[in-house]
PDB file of C-alpha atoms and ligand atoms in Angstrom:
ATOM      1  CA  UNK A   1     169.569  66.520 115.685  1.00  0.00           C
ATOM      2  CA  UNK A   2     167.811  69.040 113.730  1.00  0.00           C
ATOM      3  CA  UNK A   3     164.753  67.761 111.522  1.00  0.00           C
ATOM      4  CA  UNK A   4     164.992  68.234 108.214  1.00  0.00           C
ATOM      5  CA  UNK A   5     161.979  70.808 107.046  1.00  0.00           C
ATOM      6  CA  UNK A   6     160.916  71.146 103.739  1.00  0.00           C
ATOM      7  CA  UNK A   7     158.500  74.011 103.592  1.00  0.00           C
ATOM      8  CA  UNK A   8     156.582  74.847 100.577  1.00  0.00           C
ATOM      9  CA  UNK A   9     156.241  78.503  99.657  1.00  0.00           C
ATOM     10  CA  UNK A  10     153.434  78.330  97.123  1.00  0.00           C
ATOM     11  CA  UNK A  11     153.136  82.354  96.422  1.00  0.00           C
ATOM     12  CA  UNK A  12     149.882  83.542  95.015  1.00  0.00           C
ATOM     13  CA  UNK A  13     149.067  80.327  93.173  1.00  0.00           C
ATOM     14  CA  UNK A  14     146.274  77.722  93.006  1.00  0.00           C
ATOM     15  CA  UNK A  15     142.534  78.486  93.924  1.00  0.00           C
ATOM     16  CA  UNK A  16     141.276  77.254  97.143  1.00  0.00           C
ATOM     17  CA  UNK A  17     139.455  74.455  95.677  1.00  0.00           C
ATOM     18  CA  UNK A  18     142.347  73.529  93.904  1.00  0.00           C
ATOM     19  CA  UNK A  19     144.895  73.518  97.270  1.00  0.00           C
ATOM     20  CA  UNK A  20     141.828  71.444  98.665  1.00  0.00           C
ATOM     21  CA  UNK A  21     142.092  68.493  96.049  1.00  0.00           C
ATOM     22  CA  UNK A  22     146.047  68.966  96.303  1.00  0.00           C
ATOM     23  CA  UNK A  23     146.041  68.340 100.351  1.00  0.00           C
ATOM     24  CA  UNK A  24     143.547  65.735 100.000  1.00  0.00           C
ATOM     25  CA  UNK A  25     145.964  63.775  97.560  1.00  0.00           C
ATOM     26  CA  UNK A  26     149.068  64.848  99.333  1.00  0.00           C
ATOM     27  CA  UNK A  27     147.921  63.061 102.490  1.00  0.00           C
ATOM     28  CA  UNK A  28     147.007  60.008 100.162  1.00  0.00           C
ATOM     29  CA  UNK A  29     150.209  59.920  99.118  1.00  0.00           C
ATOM     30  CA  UNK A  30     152.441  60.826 101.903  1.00  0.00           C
ATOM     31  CA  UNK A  31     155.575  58.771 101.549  1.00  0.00           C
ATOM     32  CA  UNK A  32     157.414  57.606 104.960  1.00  0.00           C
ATOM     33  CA  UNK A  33     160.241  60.091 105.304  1.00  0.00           C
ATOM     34  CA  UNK A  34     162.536  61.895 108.099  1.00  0.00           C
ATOM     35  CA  UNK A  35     161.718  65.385 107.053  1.00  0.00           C
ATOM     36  CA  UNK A  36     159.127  67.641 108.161  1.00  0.00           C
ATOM     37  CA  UNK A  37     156.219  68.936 105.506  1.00  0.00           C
ATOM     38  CA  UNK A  38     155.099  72.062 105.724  1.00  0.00           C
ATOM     39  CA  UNK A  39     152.723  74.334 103.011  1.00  0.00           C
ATOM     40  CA  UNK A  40     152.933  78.086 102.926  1.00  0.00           C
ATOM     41  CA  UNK A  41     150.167  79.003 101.079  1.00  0.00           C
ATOM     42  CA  UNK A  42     147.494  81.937 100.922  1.00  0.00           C
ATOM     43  CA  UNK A  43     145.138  82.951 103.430  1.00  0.00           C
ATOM     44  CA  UNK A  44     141.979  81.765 102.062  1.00  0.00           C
ATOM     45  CA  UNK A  45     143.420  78.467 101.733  1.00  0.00           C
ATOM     46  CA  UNK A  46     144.172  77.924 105.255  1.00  0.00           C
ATOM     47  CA  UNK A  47     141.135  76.504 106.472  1.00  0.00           C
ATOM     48  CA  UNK A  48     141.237  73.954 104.048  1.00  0.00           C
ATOM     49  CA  UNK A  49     144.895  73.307 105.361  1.00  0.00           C
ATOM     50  CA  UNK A  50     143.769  72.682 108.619  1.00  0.00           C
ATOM     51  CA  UNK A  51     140.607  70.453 107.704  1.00  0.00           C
ATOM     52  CA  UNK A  52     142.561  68.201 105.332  1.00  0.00           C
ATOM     53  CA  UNK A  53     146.466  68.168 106.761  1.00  0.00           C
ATOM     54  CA  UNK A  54     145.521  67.755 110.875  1.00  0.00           C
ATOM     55  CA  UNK A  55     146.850  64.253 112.141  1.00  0.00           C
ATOM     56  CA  UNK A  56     148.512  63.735 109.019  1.00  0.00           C
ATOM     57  CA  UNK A  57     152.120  65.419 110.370  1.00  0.00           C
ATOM     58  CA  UNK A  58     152.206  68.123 107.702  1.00  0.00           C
ATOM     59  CA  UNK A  59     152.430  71.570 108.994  1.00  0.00           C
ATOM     60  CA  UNK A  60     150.622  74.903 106.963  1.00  0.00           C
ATOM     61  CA  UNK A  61     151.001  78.627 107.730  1.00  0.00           C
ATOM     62  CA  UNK A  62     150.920  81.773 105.862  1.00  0.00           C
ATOM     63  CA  UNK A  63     153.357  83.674 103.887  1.00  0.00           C
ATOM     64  CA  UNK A  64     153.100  86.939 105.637  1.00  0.00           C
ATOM     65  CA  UNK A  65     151.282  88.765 108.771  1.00  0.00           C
ATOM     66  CA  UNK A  66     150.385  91.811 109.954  1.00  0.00           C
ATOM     67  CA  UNK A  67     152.533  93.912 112.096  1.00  0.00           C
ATOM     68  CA  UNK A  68     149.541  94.586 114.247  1.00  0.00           C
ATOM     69  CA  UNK A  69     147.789  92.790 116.795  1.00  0.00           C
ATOM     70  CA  UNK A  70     144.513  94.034 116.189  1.00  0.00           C
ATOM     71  CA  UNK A  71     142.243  96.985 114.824  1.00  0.00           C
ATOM     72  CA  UNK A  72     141.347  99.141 111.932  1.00  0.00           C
ATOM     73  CA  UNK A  73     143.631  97.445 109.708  1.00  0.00           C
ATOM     74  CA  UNK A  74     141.860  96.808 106.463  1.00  0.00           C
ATOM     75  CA  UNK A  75     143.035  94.060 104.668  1.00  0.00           C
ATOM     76  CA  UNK A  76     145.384  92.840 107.045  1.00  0.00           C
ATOM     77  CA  UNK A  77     145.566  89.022 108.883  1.00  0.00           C
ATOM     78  CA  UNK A  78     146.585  89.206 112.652  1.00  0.00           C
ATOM     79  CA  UNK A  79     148.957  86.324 113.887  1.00  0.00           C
ATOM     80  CA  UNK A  80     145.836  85.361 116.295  1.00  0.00           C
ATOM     81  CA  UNK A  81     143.924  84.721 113.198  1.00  0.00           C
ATOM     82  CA  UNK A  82     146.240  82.900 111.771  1.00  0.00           C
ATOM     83  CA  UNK A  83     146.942  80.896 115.402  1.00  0.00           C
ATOM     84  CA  UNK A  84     143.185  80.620 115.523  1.00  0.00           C
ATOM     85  CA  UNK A  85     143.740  78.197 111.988  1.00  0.00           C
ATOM     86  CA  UNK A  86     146.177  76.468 113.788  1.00  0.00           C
ATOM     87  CA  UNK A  87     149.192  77.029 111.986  1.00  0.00           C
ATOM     88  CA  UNK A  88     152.715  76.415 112.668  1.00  0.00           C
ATOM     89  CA  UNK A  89     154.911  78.235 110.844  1.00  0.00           C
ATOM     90  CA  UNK A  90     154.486  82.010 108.644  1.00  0.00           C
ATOM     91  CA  UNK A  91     156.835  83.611 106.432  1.00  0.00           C
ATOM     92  CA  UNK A  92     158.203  87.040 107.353  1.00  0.00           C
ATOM     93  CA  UNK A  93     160.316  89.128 105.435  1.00  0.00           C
ATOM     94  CA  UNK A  94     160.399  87.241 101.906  1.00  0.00           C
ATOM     95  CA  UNK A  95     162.208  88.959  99.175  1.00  0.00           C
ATOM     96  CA  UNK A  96     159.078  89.866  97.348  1.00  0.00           C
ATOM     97  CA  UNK A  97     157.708  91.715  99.959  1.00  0.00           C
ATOM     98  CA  UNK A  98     160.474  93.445 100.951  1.00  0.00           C
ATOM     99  CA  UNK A  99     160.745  94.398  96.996  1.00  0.00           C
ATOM    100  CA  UNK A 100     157.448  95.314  96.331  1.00  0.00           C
ATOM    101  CA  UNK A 101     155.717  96.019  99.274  1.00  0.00           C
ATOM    102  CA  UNK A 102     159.368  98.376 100.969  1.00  0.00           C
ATOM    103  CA  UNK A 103     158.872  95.686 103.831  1.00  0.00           C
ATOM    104  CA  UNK A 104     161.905  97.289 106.559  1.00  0.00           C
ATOM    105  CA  UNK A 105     163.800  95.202 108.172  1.00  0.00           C
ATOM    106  CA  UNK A 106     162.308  96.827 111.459  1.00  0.00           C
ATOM    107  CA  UNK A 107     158.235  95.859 109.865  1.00  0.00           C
ATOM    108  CA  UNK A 108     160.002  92.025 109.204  1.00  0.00           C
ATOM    109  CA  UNK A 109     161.180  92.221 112.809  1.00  0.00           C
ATOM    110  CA  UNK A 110     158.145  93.625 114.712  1.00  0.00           C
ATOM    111  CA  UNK A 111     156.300  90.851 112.414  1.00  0.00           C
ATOM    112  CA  UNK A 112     158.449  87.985 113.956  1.00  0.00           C
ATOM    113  CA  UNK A 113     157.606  89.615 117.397  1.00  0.00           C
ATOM    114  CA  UNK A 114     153.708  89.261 116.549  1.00  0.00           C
ATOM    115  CA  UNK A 115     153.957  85.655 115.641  1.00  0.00           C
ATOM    116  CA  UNK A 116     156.302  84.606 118.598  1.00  0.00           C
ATOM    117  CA  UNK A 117     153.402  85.771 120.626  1.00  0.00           C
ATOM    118  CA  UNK A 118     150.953  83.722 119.392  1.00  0.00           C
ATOM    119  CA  UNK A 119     152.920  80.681 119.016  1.00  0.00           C
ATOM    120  CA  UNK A 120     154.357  80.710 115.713  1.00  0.00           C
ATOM    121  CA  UNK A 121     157.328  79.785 114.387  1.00  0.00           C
ATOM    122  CA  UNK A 122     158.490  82.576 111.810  1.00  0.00           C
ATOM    123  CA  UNK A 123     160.093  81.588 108.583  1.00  0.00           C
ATOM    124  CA  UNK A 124     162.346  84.477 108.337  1.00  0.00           C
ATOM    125  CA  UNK A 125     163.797  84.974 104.978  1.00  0.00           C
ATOM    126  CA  UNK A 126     167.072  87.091 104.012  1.00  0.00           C
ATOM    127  CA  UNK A 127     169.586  87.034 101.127  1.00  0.00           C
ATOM    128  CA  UNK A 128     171.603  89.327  98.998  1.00  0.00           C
ATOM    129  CA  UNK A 129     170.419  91.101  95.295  1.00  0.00           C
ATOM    130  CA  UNK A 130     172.855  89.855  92.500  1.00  0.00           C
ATOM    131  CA  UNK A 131     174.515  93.073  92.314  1.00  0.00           C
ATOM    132  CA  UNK A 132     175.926  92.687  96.326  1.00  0.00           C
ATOM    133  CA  UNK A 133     177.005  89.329  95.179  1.00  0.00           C
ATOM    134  CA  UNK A 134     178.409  90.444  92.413  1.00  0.00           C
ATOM    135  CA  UNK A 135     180.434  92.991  94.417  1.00  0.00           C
ATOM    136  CA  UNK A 136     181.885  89.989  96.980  1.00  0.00           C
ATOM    137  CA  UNK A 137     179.795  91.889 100.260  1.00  0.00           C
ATOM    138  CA  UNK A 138     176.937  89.113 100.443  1.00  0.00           C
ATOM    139  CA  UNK A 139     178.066  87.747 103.603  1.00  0.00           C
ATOM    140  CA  UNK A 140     177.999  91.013 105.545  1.00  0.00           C
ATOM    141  CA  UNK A 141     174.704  91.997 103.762  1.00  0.00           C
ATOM    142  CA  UNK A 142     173.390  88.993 105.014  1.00  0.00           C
ATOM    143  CA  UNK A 143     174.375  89.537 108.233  1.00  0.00           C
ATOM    144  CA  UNK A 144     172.688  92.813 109.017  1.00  0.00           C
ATOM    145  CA  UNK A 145     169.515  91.696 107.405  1.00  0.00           C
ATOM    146  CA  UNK A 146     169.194  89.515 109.588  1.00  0.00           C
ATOM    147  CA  UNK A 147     170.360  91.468 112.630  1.00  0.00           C
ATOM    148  CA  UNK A 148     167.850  94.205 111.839  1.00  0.00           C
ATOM    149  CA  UNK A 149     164.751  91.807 111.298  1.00  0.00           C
ATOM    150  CA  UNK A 150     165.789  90.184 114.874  1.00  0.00           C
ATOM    151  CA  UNK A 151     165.675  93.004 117.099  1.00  0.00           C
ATOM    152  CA  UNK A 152     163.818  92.492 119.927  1.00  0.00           C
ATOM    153  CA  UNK A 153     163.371  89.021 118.859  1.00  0.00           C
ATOM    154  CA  UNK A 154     164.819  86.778 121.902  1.00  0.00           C
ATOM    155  CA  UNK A 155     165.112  83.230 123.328  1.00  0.00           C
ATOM    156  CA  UNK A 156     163.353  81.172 124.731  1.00  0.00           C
ATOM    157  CA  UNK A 157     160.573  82.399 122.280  1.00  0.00           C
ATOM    158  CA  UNK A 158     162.901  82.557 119.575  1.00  0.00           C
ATOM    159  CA  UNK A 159     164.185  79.221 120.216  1.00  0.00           C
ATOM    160  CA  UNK A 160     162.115  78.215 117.234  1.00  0.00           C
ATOM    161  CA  UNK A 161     162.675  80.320 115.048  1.00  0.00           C
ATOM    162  CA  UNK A 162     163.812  79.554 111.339  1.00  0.00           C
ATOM    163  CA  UNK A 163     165.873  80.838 108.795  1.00  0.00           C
ATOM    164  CA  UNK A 164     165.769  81.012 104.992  1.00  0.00           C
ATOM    165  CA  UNK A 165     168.512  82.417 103.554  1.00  0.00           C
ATOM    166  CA  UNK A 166     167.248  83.008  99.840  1.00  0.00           C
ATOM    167  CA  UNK A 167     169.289  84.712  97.298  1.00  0.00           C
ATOM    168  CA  UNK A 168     167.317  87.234  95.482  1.00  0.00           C
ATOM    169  CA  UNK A 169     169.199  86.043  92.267  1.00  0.00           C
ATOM    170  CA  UNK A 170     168.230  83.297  92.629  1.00  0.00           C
ATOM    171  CA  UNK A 171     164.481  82.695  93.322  1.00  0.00           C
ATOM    172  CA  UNK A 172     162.295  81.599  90.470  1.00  0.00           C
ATOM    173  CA  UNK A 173     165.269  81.869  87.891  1.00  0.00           C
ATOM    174  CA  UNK A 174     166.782  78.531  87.662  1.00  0.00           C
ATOM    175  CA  UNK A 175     170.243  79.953  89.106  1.00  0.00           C
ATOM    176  CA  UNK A 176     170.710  78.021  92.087  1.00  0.00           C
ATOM    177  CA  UNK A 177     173.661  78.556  94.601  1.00  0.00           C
ATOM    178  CA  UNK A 178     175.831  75.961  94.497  1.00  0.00           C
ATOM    179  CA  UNK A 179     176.180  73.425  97.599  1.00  0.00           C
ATOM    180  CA  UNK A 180     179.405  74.861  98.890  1.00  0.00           C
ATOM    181  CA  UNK A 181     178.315  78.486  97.963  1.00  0.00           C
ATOM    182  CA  UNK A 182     174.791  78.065  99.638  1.00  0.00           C
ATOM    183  CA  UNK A 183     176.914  76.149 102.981  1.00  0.00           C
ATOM    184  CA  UNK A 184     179.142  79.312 102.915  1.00  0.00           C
ATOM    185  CA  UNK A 185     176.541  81.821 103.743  1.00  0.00           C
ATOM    186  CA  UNK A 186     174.512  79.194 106.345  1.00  0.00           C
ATOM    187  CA  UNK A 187     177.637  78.667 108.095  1.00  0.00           C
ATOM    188  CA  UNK A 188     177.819  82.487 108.530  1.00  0.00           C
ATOM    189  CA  UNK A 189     174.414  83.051 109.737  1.00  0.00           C
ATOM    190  CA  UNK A 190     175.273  80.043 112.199  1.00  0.00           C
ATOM    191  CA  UNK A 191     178.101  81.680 113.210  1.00  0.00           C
ATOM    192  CA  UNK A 192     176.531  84.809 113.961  1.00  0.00           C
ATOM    193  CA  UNK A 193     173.512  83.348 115.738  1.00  0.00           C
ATOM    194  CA  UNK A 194     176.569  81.989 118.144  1.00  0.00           C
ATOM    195  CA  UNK A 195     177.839  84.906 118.847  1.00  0.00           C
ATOM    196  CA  UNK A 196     174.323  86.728 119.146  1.00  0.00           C
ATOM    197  CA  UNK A 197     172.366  84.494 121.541  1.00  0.00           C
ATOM    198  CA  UNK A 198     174.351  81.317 122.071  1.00  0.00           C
ATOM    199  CA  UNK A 199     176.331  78.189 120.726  1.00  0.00           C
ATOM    200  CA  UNK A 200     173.569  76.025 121.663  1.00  0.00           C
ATOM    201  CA  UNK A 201     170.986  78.315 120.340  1.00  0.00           C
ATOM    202  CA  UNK A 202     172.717  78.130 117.251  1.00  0.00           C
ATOM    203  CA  UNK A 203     173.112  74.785 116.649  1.00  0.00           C
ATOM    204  CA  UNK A 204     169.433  73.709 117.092  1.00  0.00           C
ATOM    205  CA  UNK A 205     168.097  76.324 114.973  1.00  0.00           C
ATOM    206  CA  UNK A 206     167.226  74.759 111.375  1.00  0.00           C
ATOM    207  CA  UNK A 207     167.859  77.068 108.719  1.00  0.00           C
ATOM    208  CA  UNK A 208     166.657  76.703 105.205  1.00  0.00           C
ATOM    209  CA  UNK A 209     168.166  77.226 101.753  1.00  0.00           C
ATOM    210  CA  UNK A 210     165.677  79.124  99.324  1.00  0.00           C
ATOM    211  CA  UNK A 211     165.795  79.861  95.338  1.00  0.00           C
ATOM    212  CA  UNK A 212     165.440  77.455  92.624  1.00  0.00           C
ATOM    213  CA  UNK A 213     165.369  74.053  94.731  1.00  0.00           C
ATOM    214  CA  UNK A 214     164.378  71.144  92.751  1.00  0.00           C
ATOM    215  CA  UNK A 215     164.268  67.280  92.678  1.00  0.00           C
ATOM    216  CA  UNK A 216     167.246  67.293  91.007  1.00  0.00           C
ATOM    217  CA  UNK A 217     169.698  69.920  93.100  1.00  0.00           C
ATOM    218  CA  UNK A 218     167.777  69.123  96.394  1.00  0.00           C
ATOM    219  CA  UNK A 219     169.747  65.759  97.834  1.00  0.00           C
ATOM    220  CA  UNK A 220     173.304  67.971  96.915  1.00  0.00           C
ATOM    221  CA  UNK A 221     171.827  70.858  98.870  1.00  0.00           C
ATOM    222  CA  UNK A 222     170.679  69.242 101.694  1.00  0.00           C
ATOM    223  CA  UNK A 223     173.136  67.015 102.606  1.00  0.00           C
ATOM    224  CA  UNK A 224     175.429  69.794 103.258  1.00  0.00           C
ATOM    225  CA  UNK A 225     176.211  70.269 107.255  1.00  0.00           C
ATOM    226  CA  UNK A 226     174.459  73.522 107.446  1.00  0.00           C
ATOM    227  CA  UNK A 227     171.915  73.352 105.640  1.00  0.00           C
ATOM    228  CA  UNK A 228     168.537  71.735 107.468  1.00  0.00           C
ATOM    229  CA  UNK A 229     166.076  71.670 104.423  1.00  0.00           C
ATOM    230  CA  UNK A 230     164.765  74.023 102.047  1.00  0.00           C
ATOM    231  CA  UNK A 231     161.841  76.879 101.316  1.00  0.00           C
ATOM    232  CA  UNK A 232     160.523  75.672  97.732  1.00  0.00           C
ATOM    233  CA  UNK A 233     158.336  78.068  95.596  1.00  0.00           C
ATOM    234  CA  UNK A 234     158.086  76.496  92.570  1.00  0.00           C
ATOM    235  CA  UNK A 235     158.607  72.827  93.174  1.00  0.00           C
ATOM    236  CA  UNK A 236     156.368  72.395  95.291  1.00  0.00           C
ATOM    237  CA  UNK A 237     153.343  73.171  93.520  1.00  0.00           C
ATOM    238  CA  UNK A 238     153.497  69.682  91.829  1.00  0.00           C
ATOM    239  CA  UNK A 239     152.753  66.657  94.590  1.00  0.00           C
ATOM    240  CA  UNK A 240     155.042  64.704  92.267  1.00  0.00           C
ATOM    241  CA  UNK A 241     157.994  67.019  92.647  1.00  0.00           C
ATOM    242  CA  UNK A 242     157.474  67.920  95.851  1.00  0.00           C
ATOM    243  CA  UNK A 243     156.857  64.426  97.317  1.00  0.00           C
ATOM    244  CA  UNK A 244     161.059  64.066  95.805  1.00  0.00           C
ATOM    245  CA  UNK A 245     161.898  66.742  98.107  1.00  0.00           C
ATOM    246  CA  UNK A 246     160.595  65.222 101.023  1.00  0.00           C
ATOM    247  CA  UNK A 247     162.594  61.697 100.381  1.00  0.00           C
ATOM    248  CA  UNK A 248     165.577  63.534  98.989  1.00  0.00           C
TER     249      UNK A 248
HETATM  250  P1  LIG B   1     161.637  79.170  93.658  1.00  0.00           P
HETATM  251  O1  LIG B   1     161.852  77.828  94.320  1.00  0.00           O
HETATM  252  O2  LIG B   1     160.482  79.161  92.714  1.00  0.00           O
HETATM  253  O3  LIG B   1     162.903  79.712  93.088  1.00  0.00           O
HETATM  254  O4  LIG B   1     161.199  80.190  94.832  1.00  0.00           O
HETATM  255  C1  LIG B   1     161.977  80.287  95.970  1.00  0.00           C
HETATM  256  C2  LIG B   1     161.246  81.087  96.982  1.00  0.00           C
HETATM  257  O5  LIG B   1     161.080  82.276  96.842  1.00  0.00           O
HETATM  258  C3  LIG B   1     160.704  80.369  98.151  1.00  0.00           C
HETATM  259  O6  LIG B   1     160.278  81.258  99.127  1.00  0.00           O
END
């Protein structure tokens, strides 16, 4: 019932000519397979995206947007210029930003809000540091991550939406959360997307398992009930790894 979607995140990596020879042999390559592509990747490779991956059922978007619709923003990328490239999907809230750049949960919400408007699905990462793990409070952590980057965020706009639940410890270290561990958490967030909006709300809306996905853990991951594909960062920088992903 929900499609499987196995969305590369491919962080600040690769040089636009470089994505451009990768999307070109991706779509040479595309294997037949029930899940849903999709490439995160940086701005300046999105036109290139949406020359190259149109037609071929692989989806692109961006890994972050500006809270604002418009203006004197400098350096910013509205979600109309980013709907103007035609994508489908753009990460909000990833751990790195919230890290580095002190991204609120509020800024991840009102960034959901921008993309809704536009007609894009947001990607909307949360998940616990090691040290709330550590301490046994990951699913309530969790919990009101996600509640505070959904305010004002509402059906039937939201009806799209998708979650990553990413465990800080756990991106780009090797540490993966185990099957049942990682089905845990996304039966939680399930849970509480019941209780917030509604049952059937919940049970359409695919979310994804983040940190340290690979050919080899991916077909144990996804197979749990919960969890409806994955967010890859490095995997899916190699077509050869992350053509596995889509037929695992
Ligand atoms: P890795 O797959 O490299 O651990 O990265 C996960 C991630 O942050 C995807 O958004």
């Amino acid at each position: 019932m929900r499609k499987r979607l196995v969305a590369g995140n491919w962080k600040m990596y690769k040089t636009p000519t470089e994505a451009r020879m990768w999307f070109r042999d991706l779509v040479a390559k595309l294997p037949q397979t029930q899940a849903e592509p999709a490439l995160l990747v940086p701005f300046t490779h999105l036109p290139y995206a949406a020359e190259i991956l149109e037609g071929h059922g692989v989806y692109w978007g961006a890994q972050d947007v500006s809270a604002h619709n418009e203006g004197a923003y400098t350096g910013e990328v509205s979600a109309k210029m980013l709907a103007d490239l035609a994508c489908k999907y753009t990460i909000v809230g990833h751990s790195e930003r919230r890290s580095y750049h002190a991204e609120s949960d509020a800024l991840v919400a009102q960034k959901a809000r921008r993309l809704l408007e536009h007609g894009i699905v947001p990607i909307l990462c949360v998940g616990e540091p090691l040290e709330v793990r550590e301490a046994g409070h990951h699913v309530e952590y969790t919990l009101r991550q996600l509640e505070g980057s959904l305010e004002g965020v509402h059906p039937p706009s939201a009806s799209s939406l998708v979650i990553a639940y990413e465990p800080v410890w756990a991106i780009g270290t090797g540490k993966t959360a185990t099957p049942e561990d990682a089905e845990a958490m996304h039966r939680a967030i399930r849970g509480w997307l019941a209780g917030r909006y509604s049952s059937d709300f919940a049970d359409q809306l695919r979310i994804l398992y983040g940190g340290s996905v690979k050919p080899d853990n991916a077909t144990a991951l996804f197979s749990q009930p919960n969890i409806d594909g994955g967010l890859v960062g490095g995997a899916s920088l190699k077509l050869e790894d992350y053509i596995k992903l889509l037929l695992a």
